[in-house]
CSV table of C-alpha atoms in Angstrom, one decimal:
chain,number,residue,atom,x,y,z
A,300,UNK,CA,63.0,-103.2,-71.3
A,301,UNK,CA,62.1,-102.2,-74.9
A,302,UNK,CA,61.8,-98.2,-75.6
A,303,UNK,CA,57.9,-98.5,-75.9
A,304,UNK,CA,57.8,-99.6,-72.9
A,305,UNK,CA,60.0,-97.1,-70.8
A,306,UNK,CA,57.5,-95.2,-73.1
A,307,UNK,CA,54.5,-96.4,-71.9
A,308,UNK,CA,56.0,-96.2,-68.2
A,309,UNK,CA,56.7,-92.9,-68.2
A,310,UNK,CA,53.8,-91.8,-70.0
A,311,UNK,CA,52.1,-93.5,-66.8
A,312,UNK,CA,54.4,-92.1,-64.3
A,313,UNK,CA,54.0,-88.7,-65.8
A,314,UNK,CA,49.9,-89.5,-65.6
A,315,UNK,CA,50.1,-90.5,-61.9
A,316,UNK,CA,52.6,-87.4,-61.2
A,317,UNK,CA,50.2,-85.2,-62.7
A,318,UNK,CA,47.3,-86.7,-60.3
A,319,UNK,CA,49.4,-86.1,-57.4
A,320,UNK,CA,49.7,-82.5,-57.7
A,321,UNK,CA,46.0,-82.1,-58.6
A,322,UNK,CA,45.3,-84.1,-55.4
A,323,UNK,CA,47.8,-82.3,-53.5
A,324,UNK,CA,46.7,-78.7,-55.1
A,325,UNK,CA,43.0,-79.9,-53.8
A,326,UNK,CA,43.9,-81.2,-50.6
A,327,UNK,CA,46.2,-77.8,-49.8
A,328,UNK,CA,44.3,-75.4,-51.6
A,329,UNK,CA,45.7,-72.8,-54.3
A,330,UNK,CA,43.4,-70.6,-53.3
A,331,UNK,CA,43.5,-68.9,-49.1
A,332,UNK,CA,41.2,-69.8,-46.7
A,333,UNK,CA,38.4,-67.7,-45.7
A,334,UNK,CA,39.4,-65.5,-42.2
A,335,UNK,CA,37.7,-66.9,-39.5
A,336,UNK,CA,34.9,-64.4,-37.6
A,337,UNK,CA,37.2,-63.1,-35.0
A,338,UNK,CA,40.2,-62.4,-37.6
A,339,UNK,CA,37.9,-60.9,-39.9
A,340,UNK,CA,36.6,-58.6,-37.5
A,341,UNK,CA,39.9,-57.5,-36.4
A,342,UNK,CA,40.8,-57.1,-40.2
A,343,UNK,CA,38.1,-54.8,-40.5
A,344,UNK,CA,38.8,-52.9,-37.1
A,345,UNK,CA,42.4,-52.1,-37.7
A,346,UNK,CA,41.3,-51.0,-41.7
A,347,UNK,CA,39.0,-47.9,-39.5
A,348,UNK,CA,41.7,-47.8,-37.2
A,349,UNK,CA,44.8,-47.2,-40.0
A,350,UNK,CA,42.1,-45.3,-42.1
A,351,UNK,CA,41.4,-42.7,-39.2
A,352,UNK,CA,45.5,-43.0,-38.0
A,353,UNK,CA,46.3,-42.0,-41.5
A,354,UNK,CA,43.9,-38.8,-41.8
A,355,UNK,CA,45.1,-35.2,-41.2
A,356,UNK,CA,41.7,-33.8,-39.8
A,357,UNK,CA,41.2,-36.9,-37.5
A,358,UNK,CA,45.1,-35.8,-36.0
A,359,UNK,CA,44.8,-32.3,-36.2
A,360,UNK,CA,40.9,-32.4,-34.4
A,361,UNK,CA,42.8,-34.8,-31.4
A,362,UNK,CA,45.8,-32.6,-31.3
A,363,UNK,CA,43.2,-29.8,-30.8
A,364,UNK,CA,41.0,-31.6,-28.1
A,365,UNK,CA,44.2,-32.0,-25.9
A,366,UNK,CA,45.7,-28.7,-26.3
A,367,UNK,CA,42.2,-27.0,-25.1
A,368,UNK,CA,41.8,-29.7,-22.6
A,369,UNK,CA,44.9,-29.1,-21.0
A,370,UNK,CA,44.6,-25.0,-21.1
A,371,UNK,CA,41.5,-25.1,-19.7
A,372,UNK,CA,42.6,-27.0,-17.0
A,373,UNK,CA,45.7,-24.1,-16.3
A,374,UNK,CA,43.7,-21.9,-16.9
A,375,UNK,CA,41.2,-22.7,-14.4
A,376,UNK,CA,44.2,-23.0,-11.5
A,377,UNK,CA,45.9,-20.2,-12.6
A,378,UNK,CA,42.4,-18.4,-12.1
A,379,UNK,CA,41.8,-19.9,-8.7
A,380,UNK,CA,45.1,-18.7,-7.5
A,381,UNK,CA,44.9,-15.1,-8.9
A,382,UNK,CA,41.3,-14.5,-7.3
A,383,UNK,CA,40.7,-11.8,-5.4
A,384,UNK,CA,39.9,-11.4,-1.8
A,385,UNK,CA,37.2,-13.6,-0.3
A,386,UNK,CA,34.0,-11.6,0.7
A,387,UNK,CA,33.6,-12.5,4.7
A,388,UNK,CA,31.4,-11.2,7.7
A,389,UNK,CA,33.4,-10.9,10.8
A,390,UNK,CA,31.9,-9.6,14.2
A,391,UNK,CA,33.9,-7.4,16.5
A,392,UNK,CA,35.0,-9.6,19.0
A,393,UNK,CA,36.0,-11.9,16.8
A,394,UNK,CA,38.3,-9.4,14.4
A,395,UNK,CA,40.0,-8.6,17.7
A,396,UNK,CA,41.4,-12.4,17.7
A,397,UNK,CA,42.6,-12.6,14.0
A,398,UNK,CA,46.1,-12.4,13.1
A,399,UNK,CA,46.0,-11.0,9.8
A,400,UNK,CA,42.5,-9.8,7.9
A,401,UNK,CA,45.0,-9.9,4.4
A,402,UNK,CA,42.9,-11.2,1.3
A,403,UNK,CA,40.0,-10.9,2.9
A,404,UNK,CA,37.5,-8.2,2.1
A,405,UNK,CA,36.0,-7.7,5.1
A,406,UNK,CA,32.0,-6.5,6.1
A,407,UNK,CA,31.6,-6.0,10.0
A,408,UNK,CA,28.4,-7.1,11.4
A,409,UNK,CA,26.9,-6.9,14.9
A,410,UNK,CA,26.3,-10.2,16.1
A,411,UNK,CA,26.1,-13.8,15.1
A,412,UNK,CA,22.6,-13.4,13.6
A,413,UNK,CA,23.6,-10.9,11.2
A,414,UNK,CA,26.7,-12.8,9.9
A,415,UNK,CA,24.5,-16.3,8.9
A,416,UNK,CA,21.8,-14.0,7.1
A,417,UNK,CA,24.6,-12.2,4.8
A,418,UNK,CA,25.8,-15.9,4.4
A,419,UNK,CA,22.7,-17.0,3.3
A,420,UNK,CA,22.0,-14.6,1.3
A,421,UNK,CA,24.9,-14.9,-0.6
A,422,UNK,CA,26.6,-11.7,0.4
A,423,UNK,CA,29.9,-12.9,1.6
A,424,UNK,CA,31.3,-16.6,1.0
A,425,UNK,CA,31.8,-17.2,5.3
A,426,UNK,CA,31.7,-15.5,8.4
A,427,UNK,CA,33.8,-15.5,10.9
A,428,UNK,CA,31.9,-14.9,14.6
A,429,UNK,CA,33.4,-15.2,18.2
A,430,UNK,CA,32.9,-18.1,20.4
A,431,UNK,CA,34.4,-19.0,23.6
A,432,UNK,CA,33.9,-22.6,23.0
A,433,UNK,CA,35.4,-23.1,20.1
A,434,UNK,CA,38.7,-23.7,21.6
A,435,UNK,CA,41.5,-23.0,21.4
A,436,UNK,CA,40.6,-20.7,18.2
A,437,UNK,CA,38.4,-18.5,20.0
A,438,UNK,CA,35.6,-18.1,16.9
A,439,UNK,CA,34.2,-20.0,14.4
A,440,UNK,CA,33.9,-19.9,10.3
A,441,UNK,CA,30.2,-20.0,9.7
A,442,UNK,CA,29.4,-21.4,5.6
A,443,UNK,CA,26.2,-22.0,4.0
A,444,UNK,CA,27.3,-25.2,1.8
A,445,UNK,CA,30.7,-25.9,1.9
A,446,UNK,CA,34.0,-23.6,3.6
A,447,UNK,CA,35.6,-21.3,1.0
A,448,UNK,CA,38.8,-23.6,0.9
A,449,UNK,CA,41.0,-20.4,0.2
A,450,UNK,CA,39.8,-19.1,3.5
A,451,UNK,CA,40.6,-22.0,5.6
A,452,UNK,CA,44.4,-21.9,4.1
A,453,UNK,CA,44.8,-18.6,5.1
A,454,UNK,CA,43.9,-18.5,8.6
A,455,UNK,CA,46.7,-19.2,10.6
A,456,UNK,CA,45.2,-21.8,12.2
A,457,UNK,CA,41.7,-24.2,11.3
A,458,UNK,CA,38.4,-23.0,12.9
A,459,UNK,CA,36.0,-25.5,14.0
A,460,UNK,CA,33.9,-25.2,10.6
A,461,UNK,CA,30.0,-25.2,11.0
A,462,UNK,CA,27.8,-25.3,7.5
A,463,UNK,CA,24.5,-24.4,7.2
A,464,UNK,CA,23.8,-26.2,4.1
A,465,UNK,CA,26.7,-29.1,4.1
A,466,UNK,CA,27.3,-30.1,0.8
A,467,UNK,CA,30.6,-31.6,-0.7
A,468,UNK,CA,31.8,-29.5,-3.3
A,469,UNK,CA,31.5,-25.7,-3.6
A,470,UNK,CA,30.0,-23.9,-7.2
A,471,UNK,CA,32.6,-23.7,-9.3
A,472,UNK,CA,34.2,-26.8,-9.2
A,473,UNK,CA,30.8,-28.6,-9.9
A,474,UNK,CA,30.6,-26.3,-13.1
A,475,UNK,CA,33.9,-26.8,-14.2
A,476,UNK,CA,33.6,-30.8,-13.4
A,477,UNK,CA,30.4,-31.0,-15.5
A,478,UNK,CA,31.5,-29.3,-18.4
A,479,UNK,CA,34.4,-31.9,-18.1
A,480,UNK,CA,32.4,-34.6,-18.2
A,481,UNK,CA,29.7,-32.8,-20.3
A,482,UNK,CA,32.3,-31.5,-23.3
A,483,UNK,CA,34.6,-34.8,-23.5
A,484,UNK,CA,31.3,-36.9,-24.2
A,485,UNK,CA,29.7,-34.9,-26.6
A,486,UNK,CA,32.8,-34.2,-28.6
A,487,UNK,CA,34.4,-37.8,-28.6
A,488,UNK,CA,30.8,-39.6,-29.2
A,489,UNK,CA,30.1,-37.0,-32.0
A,490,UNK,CA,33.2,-37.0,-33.7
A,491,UNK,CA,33.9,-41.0,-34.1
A,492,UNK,CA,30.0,-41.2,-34.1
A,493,UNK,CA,29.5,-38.9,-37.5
A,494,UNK,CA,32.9,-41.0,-38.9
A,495,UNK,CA,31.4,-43.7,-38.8
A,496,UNK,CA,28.1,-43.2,-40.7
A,497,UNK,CA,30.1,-41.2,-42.9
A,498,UNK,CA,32.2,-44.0,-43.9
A,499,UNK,CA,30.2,-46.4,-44.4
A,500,UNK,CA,28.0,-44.0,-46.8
A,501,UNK,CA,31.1,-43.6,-48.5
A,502,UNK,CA,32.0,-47.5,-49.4
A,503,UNK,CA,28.4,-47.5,-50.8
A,504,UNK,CA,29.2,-44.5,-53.2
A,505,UNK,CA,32.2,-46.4,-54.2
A,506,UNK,CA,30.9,-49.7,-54.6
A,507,UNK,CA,33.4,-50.9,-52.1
A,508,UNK,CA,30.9,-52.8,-49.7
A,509,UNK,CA,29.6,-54.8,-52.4
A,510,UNK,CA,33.2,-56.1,-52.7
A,511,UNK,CA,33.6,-56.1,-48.7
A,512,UNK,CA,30.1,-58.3,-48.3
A,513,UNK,CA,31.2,-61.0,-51.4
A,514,UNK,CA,34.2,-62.0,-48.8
A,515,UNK,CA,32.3,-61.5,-45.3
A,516,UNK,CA,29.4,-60.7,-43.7
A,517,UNK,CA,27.2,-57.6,-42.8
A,518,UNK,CA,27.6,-58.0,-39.1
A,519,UNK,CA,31.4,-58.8,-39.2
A,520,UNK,CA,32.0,-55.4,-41.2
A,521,UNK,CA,29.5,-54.4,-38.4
A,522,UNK,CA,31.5,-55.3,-35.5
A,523,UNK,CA,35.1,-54.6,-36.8
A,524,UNK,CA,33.8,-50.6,-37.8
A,525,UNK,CA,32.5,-49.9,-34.2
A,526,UNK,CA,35.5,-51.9,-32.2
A,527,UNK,CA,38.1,-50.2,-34.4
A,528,UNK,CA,36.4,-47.0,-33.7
A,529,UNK,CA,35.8,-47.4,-30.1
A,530,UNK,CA,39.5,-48.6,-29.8
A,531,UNK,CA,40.2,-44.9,-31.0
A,532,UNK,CA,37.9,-42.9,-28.6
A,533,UNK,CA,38.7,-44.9,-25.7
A,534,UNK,CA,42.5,-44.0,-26.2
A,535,UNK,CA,41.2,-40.4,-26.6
A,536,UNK,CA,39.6,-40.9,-23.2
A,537,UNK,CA,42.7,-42.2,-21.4
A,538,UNK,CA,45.1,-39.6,-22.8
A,539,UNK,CA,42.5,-36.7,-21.5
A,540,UNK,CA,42.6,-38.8,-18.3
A,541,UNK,CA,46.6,-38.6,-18.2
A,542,UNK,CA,46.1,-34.6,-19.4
A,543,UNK,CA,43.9,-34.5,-16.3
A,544,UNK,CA,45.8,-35.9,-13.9
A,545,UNK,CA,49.1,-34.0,-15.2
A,546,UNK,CA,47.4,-30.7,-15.3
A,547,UNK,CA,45.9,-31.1,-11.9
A,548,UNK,CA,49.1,-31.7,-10.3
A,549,UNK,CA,51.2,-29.2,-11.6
A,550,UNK,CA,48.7,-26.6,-11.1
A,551,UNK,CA,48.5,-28.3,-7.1
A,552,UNK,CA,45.0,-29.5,-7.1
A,553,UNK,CA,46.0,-33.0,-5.8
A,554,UNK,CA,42.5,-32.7,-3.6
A,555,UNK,CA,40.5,-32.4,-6.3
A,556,UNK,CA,42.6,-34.8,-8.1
A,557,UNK,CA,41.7,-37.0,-5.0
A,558,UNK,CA,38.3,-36.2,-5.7
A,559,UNK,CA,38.1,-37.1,-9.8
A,560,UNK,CA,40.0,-40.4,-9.2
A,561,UNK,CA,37.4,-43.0,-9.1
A,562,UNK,CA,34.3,-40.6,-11.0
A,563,UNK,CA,37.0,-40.8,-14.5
A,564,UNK,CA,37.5,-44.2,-13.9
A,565,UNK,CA,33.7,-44.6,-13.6
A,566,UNK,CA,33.4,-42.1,-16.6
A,567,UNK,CA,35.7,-44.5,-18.2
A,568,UNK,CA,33.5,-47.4,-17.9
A,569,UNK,CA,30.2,-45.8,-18.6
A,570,UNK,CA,32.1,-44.3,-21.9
A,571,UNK,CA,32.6,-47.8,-23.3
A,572,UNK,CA,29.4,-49.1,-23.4
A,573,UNK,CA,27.6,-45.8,-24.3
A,574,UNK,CA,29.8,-45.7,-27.2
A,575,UNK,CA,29.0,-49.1,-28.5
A,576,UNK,CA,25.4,-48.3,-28.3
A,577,UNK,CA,25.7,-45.1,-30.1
A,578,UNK,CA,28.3,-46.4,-32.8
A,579,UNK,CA,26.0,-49.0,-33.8
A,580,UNK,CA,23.4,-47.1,-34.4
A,581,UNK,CA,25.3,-44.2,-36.0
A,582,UNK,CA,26.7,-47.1,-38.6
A,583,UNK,CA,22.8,-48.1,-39.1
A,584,UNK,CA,22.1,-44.7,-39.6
A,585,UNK,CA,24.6,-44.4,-41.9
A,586,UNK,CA,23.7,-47.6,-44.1
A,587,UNK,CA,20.2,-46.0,-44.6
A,588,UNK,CA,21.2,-43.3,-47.2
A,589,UNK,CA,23.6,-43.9,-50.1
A,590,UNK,CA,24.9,-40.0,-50.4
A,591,UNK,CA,26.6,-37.9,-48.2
A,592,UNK,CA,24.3,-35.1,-48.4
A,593,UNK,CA,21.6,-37.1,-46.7
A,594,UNK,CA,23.4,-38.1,-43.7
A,595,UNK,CA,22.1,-35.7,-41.5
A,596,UNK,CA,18.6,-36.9,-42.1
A,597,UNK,CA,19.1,-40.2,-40.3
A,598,UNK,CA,21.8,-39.0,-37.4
A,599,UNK,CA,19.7,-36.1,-36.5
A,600,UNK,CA,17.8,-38.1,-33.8
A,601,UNK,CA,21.2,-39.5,-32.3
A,602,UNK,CA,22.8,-36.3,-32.3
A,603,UNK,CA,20.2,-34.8,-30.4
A,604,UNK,CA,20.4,-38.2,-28.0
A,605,UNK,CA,24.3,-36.8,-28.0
A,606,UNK,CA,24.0,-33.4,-26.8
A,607,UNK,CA,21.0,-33.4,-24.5
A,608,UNK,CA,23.1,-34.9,-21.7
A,609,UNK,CA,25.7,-32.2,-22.5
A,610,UNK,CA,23.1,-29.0,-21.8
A,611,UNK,CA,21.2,-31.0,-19.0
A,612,UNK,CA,24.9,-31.5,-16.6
A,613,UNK,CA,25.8,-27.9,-17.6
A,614,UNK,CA,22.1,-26.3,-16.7
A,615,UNK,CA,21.2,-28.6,-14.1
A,616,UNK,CA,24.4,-29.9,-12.3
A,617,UNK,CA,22.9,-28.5,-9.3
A,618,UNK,CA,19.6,-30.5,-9.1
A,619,UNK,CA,19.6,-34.0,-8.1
A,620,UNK,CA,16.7,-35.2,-9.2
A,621,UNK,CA,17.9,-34.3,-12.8
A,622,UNK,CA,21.2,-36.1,-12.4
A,623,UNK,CA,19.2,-39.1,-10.4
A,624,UNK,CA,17.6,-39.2,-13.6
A,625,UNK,CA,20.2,-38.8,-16.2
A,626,UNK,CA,22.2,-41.1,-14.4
A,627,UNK,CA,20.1,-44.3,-14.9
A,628,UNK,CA,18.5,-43.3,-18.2
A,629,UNK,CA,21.6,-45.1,-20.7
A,630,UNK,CA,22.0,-42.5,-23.2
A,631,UNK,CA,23.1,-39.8,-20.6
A,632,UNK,CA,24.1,-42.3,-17.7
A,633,UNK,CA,28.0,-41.5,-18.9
A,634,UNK,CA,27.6,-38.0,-18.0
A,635,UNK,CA,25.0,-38.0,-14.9
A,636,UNK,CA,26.2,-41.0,-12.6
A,637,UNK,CA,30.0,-39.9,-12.8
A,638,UNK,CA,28.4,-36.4,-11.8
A,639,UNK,CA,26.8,-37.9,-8.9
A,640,UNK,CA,30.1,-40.1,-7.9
A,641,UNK,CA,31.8,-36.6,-7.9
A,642,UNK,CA,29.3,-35.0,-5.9
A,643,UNK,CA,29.3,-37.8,-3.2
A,644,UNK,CA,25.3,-38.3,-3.9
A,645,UNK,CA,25.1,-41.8,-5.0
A,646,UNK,CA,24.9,-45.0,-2.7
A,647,UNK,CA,27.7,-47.6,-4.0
A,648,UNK,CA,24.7,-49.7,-5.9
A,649,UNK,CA,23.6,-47.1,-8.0
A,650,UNK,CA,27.0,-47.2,-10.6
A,651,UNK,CA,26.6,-51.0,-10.7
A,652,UNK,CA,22.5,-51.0,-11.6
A,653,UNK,CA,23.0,-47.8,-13.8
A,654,UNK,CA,26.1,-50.1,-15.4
A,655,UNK,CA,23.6,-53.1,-16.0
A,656,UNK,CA,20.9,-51.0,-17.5
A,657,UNK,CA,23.4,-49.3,-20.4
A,658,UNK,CA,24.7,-53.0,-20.9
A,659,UNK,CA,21.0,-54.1,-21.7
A,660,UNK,CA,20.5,-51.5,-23.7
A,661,UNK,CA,23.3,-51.5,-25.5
A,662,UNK,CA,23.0,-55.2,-26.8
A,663,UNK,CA,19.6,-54.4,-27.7
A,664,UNK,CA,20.9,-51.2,-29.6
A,665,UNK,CA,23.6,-53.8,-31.0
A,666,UNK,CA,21.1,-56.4,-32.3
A,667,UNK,CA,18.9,-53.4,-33.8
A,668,UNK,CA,21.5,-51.6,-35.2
A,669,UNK,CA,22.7,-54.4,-37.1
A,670,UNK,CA,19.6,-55.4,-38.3
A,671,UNK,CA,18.9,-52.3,-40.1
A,672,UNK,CA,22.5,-52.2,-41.2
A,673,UNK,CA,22.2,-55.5,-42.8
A,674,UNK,CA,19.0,-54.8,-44.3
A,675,UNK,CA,20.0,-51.5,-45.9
A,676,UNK,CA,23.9,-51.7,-47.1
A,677,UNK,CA,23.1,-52.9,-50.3
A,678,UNK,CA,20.2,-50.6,-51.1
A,679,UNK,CA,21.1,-47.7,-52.9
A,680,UNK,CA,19.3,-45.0,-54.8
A,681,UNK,CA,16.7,-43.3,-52.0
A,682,UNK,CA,16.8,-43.4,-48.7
A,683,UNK,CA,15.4,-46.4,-46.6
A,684,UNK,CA,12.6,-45.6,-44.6
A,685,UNK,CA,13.3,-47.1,-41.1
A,686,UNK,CA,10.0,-49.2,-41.3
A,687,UNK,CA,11.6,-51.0,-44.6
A,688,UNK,CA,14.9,-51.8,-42.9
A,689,UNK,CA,13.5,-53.2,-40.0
A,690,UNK,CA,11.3,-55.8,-42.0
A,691,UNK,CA,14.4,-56.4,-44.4
């Protein structure tokens, strides 16, 4: 073979070599794939969730939450054990067949009569009265809603109890339960809630979302913002559970422990949806303004949404047409029904509608929420009125 023709060969050689590798580069790719939905999603969620992991007040505020969370719950025992003596109305006859009257202040009263109208007027916590029936005590330990449990401990033996006013649960514990329920919402909802609006005004100051959008949609940044963040607050939620359950035993309150069990798991539940449905509208919220300063303009109407069932379990944890209602209305349905679980005054049905309900609502929340965030992330300069980023 002559040299021009090697030439000429592996000119054409070099030709078809070079075809190859474009074909293969097009066929391959040079440049990486676009992340499918789910992957970019989760790209998004763990970005919140590194971003929040990585922050000193988002550690310091949880390290906080906890401590108070678990002195409140000593304290609380510690208080219940150093109480002083409980206020009872004890009859003659039946002083005579006590053992011991320590830790009780006692108040003598004629007859039986006497006793139930200083226990329902609130005077003393029980009354203790004679009667031969009650065998093989002798008397009986009269209470107008439920039997100072103190009381029962200490007497050497277990009356027959008879209440007036039965009723599961005595004052305080109620209180303390819906403050519980009442503080861990608020704060968790609030704080992860306020992040989130303030992020995303935030990557619209920087000009980072219109970097973010170019590679993936509104709804996907949508979705990965509130399932990073919801990832966070529901780990909040189980470690305040574990706090719970730790504090409670150690301080011996395994009946009250007995009690919470399935209301935090309920709780639980009910947190995970409400949560959703308030993230996504916090992140809406949040897409409607393009400065910090104006953040509060748009969350104001969620915040309140936040801490209205807070002030309603603490003022009216007492009333059960109030919790009836809070526990199927979905913005305070994660406070009331778990109240009403705890308090033994809803039918098994009720958590499972409730449930439904906040489920509905919250995809509709969803749907809304990201309608408005879509319509409003790329806006900057005034705020958007809400009417403008509904109609897009």
């Amino acid at each position: 073979m002559s040299t021009a023709t090697r030439g000429t060969a592996d000119n054409g050689t070099a030709q078809k070599g070079a075809g190859t590798t474009s074909a293969g580069g097009r066929s391959s790719g040079t440049r990486p794939s676009a992340p499918s939905e789910a992957a970019a999603v989760w790209l998004v969620a763990e970005r919140e969730i590194g971003t929040k992991l990585r922050s000193k007040a988002f550690l310091i505020s949880s390290a906080i939450l906890f401590i108070a969370a678990l002195a409140g719950i000593v304290f609380g025992g510690l208080s219940a054990q150093n109480q002083g003596g409980t206020p009872v109305a004890i009859t003659a006859d039946a002083a005579s067949l006590l053992t011991s009257t320590e830790g009780l202040e006692v108040t003598e009263v004629a007859d039986r009569a006497a006793a139930e109208k200083l226990v329902t007027d609130g005077t003393v916590d029980a009354a203790i009265v004679a009667d031969p029936s009650a065998t093989p005590f002798g008397y009986v330990l009269i209470a107008n809603s439920s039997a100072p449990s103190g009381l029962t401990m200490q007497l050497s033996e277990v009356p027959r109890v008879e209440l007036l006013d039965p009723s599961q649960t005595d004052d305080i514990v109620r209180y303390f339960v819906a403050i519980s329920f009442g503080v861990v919402f608020l704060m968790a909802a609030s704080l992860f809630g306020s992040t989130i609006a303030a992020s995303v005004v935030e990557e619209k100051q920087t000009r980072v979302v219109e970097i973010l959008i170019s590679a993936i949609r509104a709804r996907t940044l949508l979705a990965g913002k509130v399932i990073g963040n919801t990832i966070l607050a529901m780990a909040q939620i189980l470690v305040l559970a574990a706090i719970s359950i730790v504090g409670l035993t150690i301080i011996g309150q395994s009946e009250l422990l007995e009690l919470l069990g399935a209301p935090i798991l309920w709780f639980a539940v009910f947190f995970l949806f409400g949560f959703v449905l308030l993230a996504a509208l916090f992140a809406a919220a949040g897409a409607m303004v393009s400065r910090q300063e104006d953040i509060g303009s748009t969350t104001f109407p969620i915040t309140i949404l936040i801490m209205a069932p807070y002030f309603l379990v603490i003022f009216f944890n007492d009333n059960p047409t109030v919790l009836a209602i809070m526990s199927y209305v979905p913005f305070s349905a994660p406070v009331g029904m778990p109240m009403r679980l705890f308090l033994g005054e809803a039918q098994w049905w009720e958590p499972l509608v409730s449930l439904v309900i906040l489920i509905a609502t919250c995809v509709a929340a969803i749907l809304l929420g990201a309608k408005i965030y879509q319509n409003s992330l790329l806006r900057m300069g005034s705020r958007v009125k809400l009417v403008e980023a509904l109609r897009g």
